[in-house]
Amino acid sequence: MLQFTTKTSRVKHKALLTNITEMGEGGDVAVMAKASSRPVVASQPARSVAVAASVKPVAAPPPPATPAAVPVVAAVVPAAPKPATAPVLVPAADLPPVMPRPLEGDLRNRLEHDPEVKSSARSLIWGLGIVLFLLAIAVLGKTQNWWDEVARGWEVFHATYMKEQLIPNAPASTASEAERKEGLEAAAPVKASAWNREQEEAMTAVKSFLAAKNLEERKKFMRDASVLEKSLKDYYSRQADGPVAFSRVELVEAEPQGTHTYLFAVVDAAGNRRNAMAVRPEPGAPYVVDWGSYALYSEMDWAMFMAEKPTRPVFFRLEAVPAEHYNYNFPDSQRMLCLKLVNPAEKGAPELYGYCVRTSTVGRTLEYLTKKNFGESTPMIVKLRYPSPEESDSVNQVWIDEVVTEGWIARGY
């Protein structure tokens, strides 16, 4: 009995400590639940029956009453947090070897689908396109003389749009009172841009050139007068000498032939215009006028040239326009280049048609000049000659032998 009581006491003590066990009959322990956040109540234990060993009958006091079993309530214990798992470091020597994995497809396919390669290719194509565009603009500008026009643009802008004022000391006409009454000198005050004193000096030279009484006085305001002596005599043998009547002088372009050059328009009372180029031949020298471009001088009279039909080259200042006049002895439009030639010095003069071989130096030059002006009338100095009588007997068809220059300004002509 004492043995049973002691064992029961131990079991009860253990149940108070574990909160998950239940004392069973005969000292057996049954597992009920694990620790959790919910309270666990131990169920009523069954009564234990102990069988005492056989002993000799001995008188003994009556055994004390067995105390009633008290239900045991398990204490609530919160779950302990799990400790953080520390990273496990494995030595590199213990790692398995890394084997390279081959890429799929061939090199070309991989490059075609690589986004970085695609981006680089697009950038390269754009850059190449921009470079080619700039080169094309540069070449086209060079062939079309755009850069020369841009270089003169600032000067022309100021000369054209800046406020104008009268030249304070512009020389008056030197013609006599009788000549002025006859209308030989109907000149208005010459204008010049206030900002450019050189322009004023150039315009003064032009007016003095126009107002000269005779050829000898005009030579003082003429460029290369000594070189043009023969041409001057020939021209004034067919034209009257003396002062030139005009109503006004207007600036057309500044620096058309480089620095210290000005192109003016001389306008007469009827509104007819003729250009006069003022040039400073050298630093410090006075401005002079290019006489050949002003007079539109040609080696022969237009009508005389058509009448005599010379077979030697004769130079002319004229205007050329592309034409399609292929007939008689000039039928081959594939081989020949045709230009309509107009005499600017005489309105209403008969037109000539000039021909040259397209692949020749003259043909390539003329084709370039006409295309540059988009088929418009192109001023130039050329040498013309008639075909021999065996080649052609046409009156208005001539050979173009040489292109002296574009425009009407050339020294010695």
Coordinates of C-alpha atoms in Angstrom, one line a residue:
M1 CA 0.0 0.0 0.0
L2 CA 2.8 2.4 0.9
Q3 CA 4.5 1.5 -2.4
F4 CA 1.3 2.4 -4.3
T5 CA 1.0 5.7 -2.6
T6 CA 4.5 6.8 -3.2
K7 CA 4.3 5.9 -6.9
T8 CA 1.0 7.8 -7.2
S9 CA 2.6 10.9 -5.7
R10 CA 5.4 10.8 -8.2
V11 CA 3.1 10.5 -11.1
K12 CA 1.1 13.5 -9.9
H13 CA 4.2 15.6 -9.5
K14 CA 5.3 14.7 -13.0
A15 CA 2.0 15.6 -14.5
L16 CA 2.2 19.0 -13.0
L17 CA 5.5 19.6 -14.7
T18 CA 4.8 18.2 -18.2
N19 CA 1.2 19.4 -18.9
I20 CA 0.9 16.8 -21.6
T21 CA 0.6 13.5 -19.7
E22 CA -2.2 11.7 -17.8
M23 CA -1.7 9.3 -15.1
G24 CA -3.3 6.0 -15.8
E25 CA -4.3 3.1 -13.7
G26 CA -1.5 1.1 -12.3
G27 CA 1.0 4.0 -12.7
D28 CA 0.7 4.0 -16.6
V29 CA 1.2 7.3 -18.4
A30 CA -0.8 8.1 -21.5
V31 CA 0.3 10.9 -23.9
M32 CA -2.6 13.3 -24.6
A33 CA -1.2 16.3 -26.5
K34 CA 1.8 18.3 -27.3
A35 CA 2.4 21.8 -26.0
S36 CA 0.2 24.4 -28.0
S37 CA -1.2 27.7 -27.6
R38 CA -4.6 26.2 -26.4
P39 CA -5.0 25.1 -22.8
V40 CA -5.0 21.3 -22.5
V41 CA -7.1 19.8 -19.7
A42 CA -6.1 16.3 -18.5
S43 CA -9.1 14.0 -18.4
Q44 CA -10.3 12.2 -15.2
P45 CA -7.8 9.3 -14.6
A46 CA -9.2 5.9 -14.1
R47 CA -8.8 4.3 -10.6
S48 CA -5.8 2.2 -10.2
V49 CA -6.2 -1.3 -8.6
A50 CA -3.1 -2.7 -7.0
V51 CA -2.8 -6.3 -6.0
A52 CA -0.9 -6.8 -2.9
A53 CA 1.6 -9.5 -2.5
S54 CA 0.7 -12.6 -0.3
V55 CA 1.8 -12.0 3.3
K56 CA 1.4 -13.5 6.5
P57 CA -1.6 -12.4 8.4
V58 CA -0.5 -9.8 10.8
A59 CA -2.7 -7.6 12.8
A60 CA -2.5 -4.1 11.5
P61 CA -4.4 -0.9 11.9
P62 CA -7.0 -0.4 9.3
P63 CA -5.7 1.3 6.1
P64 CA -6.5 5.0 5.6
A65 CA -9.1 5.9 3.1
T66 CA -7.8 6.4 -0.4
P67 CA -8.0 10.1 -1.3
A68 CA -10.1 11.0 -4.3
A69 CA -8.2 11.8 -7.5
V70 CA -7.9 15.5 -8.3
P71 CA -8.1 16.5 -11.9
V72 CA -4.9 18.0 -13.2
V73 CA -5.0 21.1 -15.5
A74 CA -2.0 21.5 -17.7
A75 CA -0.3 25.0 -17.6
V76 CA -0.3 27.0 -20.9
V77 CA 3.2 27.6 -22.2
P78 CA 3.7 29.7 -25.3
A79 CA 5.6 28.2 -28.2
A80 CA 9.2 29.2 -28.3
P81 CA 10.3 31.0 -31.5
K82 CA 12.4 29.1 -33.9
P83 CA 16.0 30.2 -33.9
A84 CA 17.1 31.9 -37.2
T85 CA 18.8 29.5 -39.5
A86 CA 22.4 30.5 -40.0
P87 CA 23.8 30.3 -43.6
V88 CA 25.8 27.2 -44.2
L89 CA 29.1 28.0 -45.9
V90 CA 30.4 25.3 -48.1
P91 CA 34.1 25.3 -49.1
A92 CA 34.7 25.9 -52.8
A93 CA 36.7 22.7 -52.9
D94 CA 33.7 20.7 -51.9
L95 CA 31.4 22.3 -54.6
P96 CA 30.8 20.2 -57.8
P97 CA 32.6 21.5 -60.9
V98 CA 30.6 23.8 -63.2
M99 CA 30.5 22.6 -66.8
P100 CA 30.0 25.2 -69.6
R101 CA 26.7 24.8 -71.5
P102 CA 27.0 25.2 -75.2
L103 CA 24.8 27.9 -76.9
E104 CA 22.0 26.9 -79.2
G105 CA 22.2 27.7 -82.9
D106 CA 25.2 28.9 -85.0
L107 CA 27.1 32.2 -84.6
R108 CA 25.1 34.0 -87.3
N109 CA 21.7 33.2 -85.8
R110 CA 22.9 34.2 -82.3
L111 CA 24.2 37.6 -83.7
E112 CA 21.0 38.2 -85.6
H113 CA 18.8 37.8 -82.5
D114 CA 21.2 39.5 -80.0
P115 CA 19.5 42.7 -78.8
E116 CA 22.8 44.5 -78.2
V117 CA 24.0 43.7 -81.7
K118 CA 20.7 44.9 -83.2
S119 CA 20.9 48.2 -81.3
S120 CA 24.5 48.7 -82.4
A121 CA 23.6 47.9 -86.0
R122 CA 20.8 50.4 -86.0
S123 CA 23.0 53.2 -84.6
L124 CA 25.7 52.4 -87.2
I125 CA 23.1 52.5 -90.1
W126 CA 21.7 55.9 -88.9
G127 CA 25.2 57.3 -88.5
L128 CA 26.2 56.2 -92.0
G129 CA 23.0 57.6 -93.5
I130 CA 23.7 61.0 -91.9
V131 CA 27.3 61.1 -93.1
L132 CA 26.2 60.2 -96.7
F133 CA 23.5 62.9 -96.5
L134 CA 26.0 65.5 -95.4
L135 CA 28.4 64.5 -98.1
A136 CA 25.7 64.7 -100.8
I137 CA 24.7 68.2 -99.6
A138 CA 28.4 69.3 -99.6
V139 CA 29.0 68.0 -103.2
L140 CA 25.7 69.4 -104.5
G141 CA 26.4 72.8 -102.9
K142 CA 29.9 72.8 -104.5
T143 CA 28.6 71.9 -107.9
Q144 CA 25.7 74.4 -107.7
N145 CA 27.8 77.2 -106.2
W146 CA 25.6 77.4 -103.1
W147 CA 28.5 78.2 -100.8
D148 CA 29.5 81.2 -102.8
E149 CA 25.9 82.5 -102.6
V150 CA 25.8 81.9 -98.9
A151 CA 29.1 83.8 -98.5
R152 CA 27.7 86.8 -100.3
G153 CA 24.3 86.5 -98.6
W154 CA 25.1 88.7 -95.7
E155 CA 26.5 91.5 -97.8
V156 CA 23.6 91.3 -100.2
F157 CA 21.1 91.4 -97.4
H158 CA 22.5 94.6 -95.9
A159 CA 23.0 96.2 -99.2
T160 CA 19.4 95.4 -100.3
Y161 CA 17.4 96.0 -97.1
M162 CA 19.3 98.5 -95.1
K163 CA 18.0 102.0 -95.1
E164 CA 19.2 104.1 -98.0
Q165 CA 20.1 107.7 -98.1
L166 CA 21.4 110.1 -100.7
I167 CA 25.1 110.4 -101.3
P168 CA 25.9 113.9 -99.8
N169 CA 28.7 114.7 -102.3
A170 CA 27.7 112.8 -105.4
P171 CA 29.0 114.6 -108.4
A172 CA 26.3 116.2 -110.6
S173 CA 26.2 115.5 -114.3
T174 CA 28.9 117.2 -116.4
A175 CA 26.6 117.6 -119.4
S176 CA 25.8 121.1 -120.6
E177 CA 22.5 122.8 -120.0
A178 CA 21.5 122.2 -123.6
E179 CA 22.2 118.5 -123.3
R180 CA 20.2 118.3 -120.2
K181 CA 17.3 120.0 -121.9
E182 CA 17.5 117.5 -124.7
G183 CA 17.2 114.7 -122.2
L184 CA 20.7 113.3 -122.5
E185 CA 21.2 113.6 -118.8
A186 CA 18.0 112.9 -116.9
A187 CA 19.7 111.6 -113.8
A188 CA 18.1 111.3 -110.4
P189 CA 20.2 111.4 -107.2
V190 CA 22.2 108.2 -106.8
K191 CA 21.3 106.1 -103.7
A192 CA 23.7 104.0 -101.6
S193 CA 23.4 102.1 -98.3
A194 CA 24.3 104.4 -95.4
W195 CA 26.3 101.6 -93.7
N196 CA 28.7 101.0 -96.5
R197 CA 31.0 103.9 -97.6
E198 CA 32.8 101.6 -100.1
Q199 CA 29.5 101.1 -101.8
E200 CA 29.0 104.8 -102.1
E201 CA 32.4 105.2 -103.7
A202 CA 31.6 102.4 -106.2
M203 CA 28.3 104.1 -107.1
T204 CA 30.0 107.4 -107.5
A205 CA 32.4 105.8 -110.0
V206 CA 29.5 104.4 -112.0
K207 CA 27.8 107.8 -112.2
S208 CA 31.0 109.4 -113.3
F209 CA 31.5 106.8 -116.0
L210 CA 28.0 107.4 -117.3
A211 CA 28.4 111.2 -117.2
A212 CA 31.7 111.3 -119.1
K213 CA 31.6 113.7 -122.1
N214 CA 33.6 111.5 -124.5
L215 CA 35.6 108.3 -124.7
E216 CA 38.8 109.8 -123.4
E217 CA 37.2 111.0 -120.2
R218 CA 35.3 107.7 -119.8
K219 CA 38.5 105.8 -120.0
K220 CA 39.5 107.3 -116.6
F221 CA 36.6 105.3 -115.0
M222 CA 37.1 102.1 -117.1
R223 CA 38.9 98.9 -116.2
D224 CA 41.7 97.7 -118.6
A225 CA 41.1 100.6 -121.0
S226 CA 44.5 100.1 -122.6
V227 CA 43.9 96.4 -123.2
L228 CA 40.5 97.2 -124.8
E229 CA 41.7 99.9 -127.1
K230 CA 40.9 98.0 -130.3
S231 CA 37.4 96.9 -129.0
L232 CA 36.6 100.5 -127.9
K233 CA 37.4 101.9 -131.3
D234 CA 35.3 99.2 -133.0
Y235 CA 32.4 99.7 -130.7
Y236 CA 32.3 103.5 -130.8
S237 CA 32.6 103.4 -134.6
R238 CA 29.1 101.9 -134.5
Q239 CA 27.8 103.7 -131.5
A240 CA 27.5 107.3 -130.5
D241 CA 29.9 108.6 -127.8
G242 CA 28.9 111.0 -125.0
P243 CA 27.0 111.1 -121.8
V244 CA 24.5 108.3 -121.0
A245 CA 21.1 109.3 -119.9
F246 CA 19.7 107.5 -116.9
S247 CA 17.1 108.0 -114.2
R248 CA 18.5 106.0 -111.3
V249 CA 21.2 103.6 -110.3
E250 CA 20.3 100.6 -108.1
L251 CA 22.4 98.1 -106.3
V252 CA 21.8 94.6 -107.6
E253 CA 24.4 92.6 -105.7
A254 CA 27.4 93.1 -103.5
E255 CA 30.7 91.2 -104.1
P256 CA 29.4 89.2 -107.1
Q257 CA 33.0 88.6 -108.3
G258 CA 34.7 88.6 -104.9
T259 CA 35.6 91.4 -102.5
H260 CA 35.5 95.0 -103.7
T261 CA 33.0 94.4 -106.5
Y262 CA 29.5 95.8 -106.8
L263 CA 26.9 95.1 -109.4
F264 CA 24.5 98.0 -110.2
A265 CA 21.5 98.4 -112.5
V266 CA 21.4 101.5 -114.6
V267 CA 17.7 102.3 -115.3
D268 CA 16.8 104.8 -118.1
A269 CA 13.7 106.9 -118.4
A270 CA 11.8 104.2 -120.2
G271 CA 12.6 101.6 -117.5
N272 CA 15.2 99.7 -119.5
R273 CA 17.9 98.3 -117.3
R274 CA 21.6 97.6 -118.0
N275 CA 24.1 96.2 -115.5
A276 CA 27.3 98.0 -114.6
M277 CA 30.0 96.3 -112.5
A278 CA 32.2 98.5 -110.3
V279 CA 35.6 96.9 -109.3
R280 CA 38.5 98.0 -107.2
P281 CA 41.5 96.6 -109.2
E282 CA 43.9 96.7 -106.3
P283 CA 44.0 97.9 -102.7
G284 CA 44.0 101.7 -102.5
A285 CA 43.0 102.1 -106.2
P286 CA 39.8 103.9 -107.1
Y287 CA 36.7 102.0 -108.3
V288 CA 36.4 101.5 -112.0
V289 CA 33.7 100.1 -114.3
D290 CA 33.9 96.9 -116.4
W291 CA 33.1 98.4 -119.8
G292 CA 32.6 95.1 -121.7
S293 CA 29.8 93.8 -119.5
Y294 CA 28.1 97.2 -119.4
A295 CA 28.2 97.8 -123.2
L296 CA 27.5 94.1 -123.9
Y297 CA 30.2 94.2 -126.4
S298 CA 30.7 91.4 -128.9
E299 CA 33.3 91.0 -131.6
M300 CA 30.8 91.4 -134.5
D301 CA 27.4 92.9 -134.9
W302 CA 24.7 90.3 -134.7
A303 CA 23.2 91.1 -138.1
M304 CA 26.6 91.3 -139.7
F305 CA 27.5 87.9 -138.3
M306 CA 24.4 86.3 -139.8
A307 CA 25.0 88.0 -143.1
E308 CA 28.7 87.2 -143.6
K309 CA 28.6 83.7 -142.0
P310 CA 32.2 83.6 -140.9
T311 CA 33.7 80.1 -140.4
R312 CA 36.3 81.4 -137.9
P313 CA 35.3 81.7 -134.2
V314 CA 33.8 85.0 -133.1
F315 CA 33.1 85.8 -129.4
F316 CA 29.7 87.0 -128.4
R317 CA 28.0 88.1 -125.2
L318 CA 24.6 86.3 -125.3
E319 CA 22.0 84.4 -123.4
A320 CA 21.6 80.6 -123.9
V321 CA 18.5 78.5 -123.3
P322 CA 18.2 74.7 -123.9
A323 CA 16.3 73.9 -127.1
E324 CA 15.1 71.0 -129.2
H325 CA 15.8 72.4 -132.7
Y326 CA 17.2 69.3 -134.5
N327 CA 16.9 69.3 -138.3
Y328 CA 18.8 69.8 -141.6
N329 CA 22.4 69.0 -140.8
F330 CA 21.9 68.7 -137.1
P331 CA 19.4 65.9 -136.7
D332 CA 21.0 63.8 -134.0
S333 CA 19.6 64.8 -130.6
Q334 CA 21.4 61.9 -128.8
R335 CA 24.8 63.1 -130.0
M336 CA 24.3 66.9 -130.3
L337 CA 23.4 69.5 -127.7
C338 CA 21.2 72.4 -128.9
L339 CA 20.9 75.8 -127.3
K340 CA 18.9 78.8 -128.4
L341 CA 21.1 81.9 -128.5
V342 CA 19.7 85.4 -127.9
N343 CA 21.3 88.7 -128.4
P344 CA 20.8 90.8 -125.2
A345 CA 22.1 94.0 -126.7
E346 CA 19.3 94.2 -129.3
K347 CA 15.7 93.3 -128.5
G348 CA 13.9 91.5 -131.2
A349 CA 17.1 90.4 -132.9
P350 CA 16.8 87.0 -134.8
E351 CA 17.6 84.0 -132.7
L352 CA 20.4 81.6 -133.5
Y353 CA 20.7 77.9 -132.6
G354 CA 24.1 76.7 -131.5
Y355 CA 25.2 73.1 -131.5
C356 CA 28.1 71.1 -130.0
V357 CA 28.8 67.4 -129.3
R358 CA 27.4 66.4 -125.9
T359 CA 30.5 64.4 -124.9
S360 CA 33.0 67.2 -125.7
T361 CA 34.4 69.6 -123.2
V362 CA 32.2 72.4 -124.6
G363 CA 29.1 70.2 -124.5
R364 CA 29.7 69.1 -120.9
T365 CA 30.3 72.7 -119.8
L366 CA 27.2 74.0 -121.5
E367 CA 25.0 71.2 -120.2
Y368 CA 26.3 71.8 -116.7
L369 CA 25.7 75.6 -116.9
T370 CA 22.1 75.2 -118.2
K371 CA 21.2 72.5 -115.7
K372 CA 22.6 74.6 -112.9
N373 CA 20.1 77.4 -113.8
F374 CA 17.2 74.9 -114.2
G375 CA 16.8 75.5 -117.9
E376 CA 16.5 79.3 -117.5
S377 CA 18.3 81.8 -119.6
T378 CA 22.1 81.7 -118.8
P379 CA 24.3 84.7 -119.6
M380 CA 27.7 83.7 -121.0
I381 CA 30.5 84.6 -123.4
V382 CA 31.0 82.0 -126.2
K383 CA 32.8 81.8 -129.5
L384 CA 30.5 80.9 -132.5
R385 CA 31.2 80.0 -136.1
Y386 CA 29.2 79.0 -139.1
P387 CA 29.6 75.5 -140.6
S388 CA 31.3 75.3 -143.9
P389 CA 29.1 75.5 -147.0
E390 CA 29.5 71.8 -147.5
E391 CA 28.3 71.1 -144.0
S392 CA 25.3 73.4 -143.9
D393 CA 23.8 76.4 -145.6
S394 CA 21.4 77.3 -142.8
V395 CA 21.3 80.9 -141.7
N396 CA 20.4 80.4 -138.0
Q397 CA 22.4 77.2 -137.1
V398 CA 26.0 77.6 -135.9
W399 CA 28.7 75.7 -134.1
I400 CA 29.7 76.6 -130.5
D401 CA 33.4 76.4 -130.5
E402 CA 34.4 77.6 -127.0
V403 CA 32.9 78.7 -123.7
V404 CA 34.9 81.7 -122.5
T405 CA 33.0 82.2 -119.2
E406 CA 29.7 82.2 -117.5
G407 CA 28.3 85.7 -117.3
W408 CA 29.4 88.7 -119.2
I409 CA 32.4 89.8 -117.2
A410 CA 35.8 88.7 -118.5
R411 CA 39.0 90.7 -118.7
G412 CA 40.2 91.4 -122.2
Y413 CA 36.8 90.8 -123.8

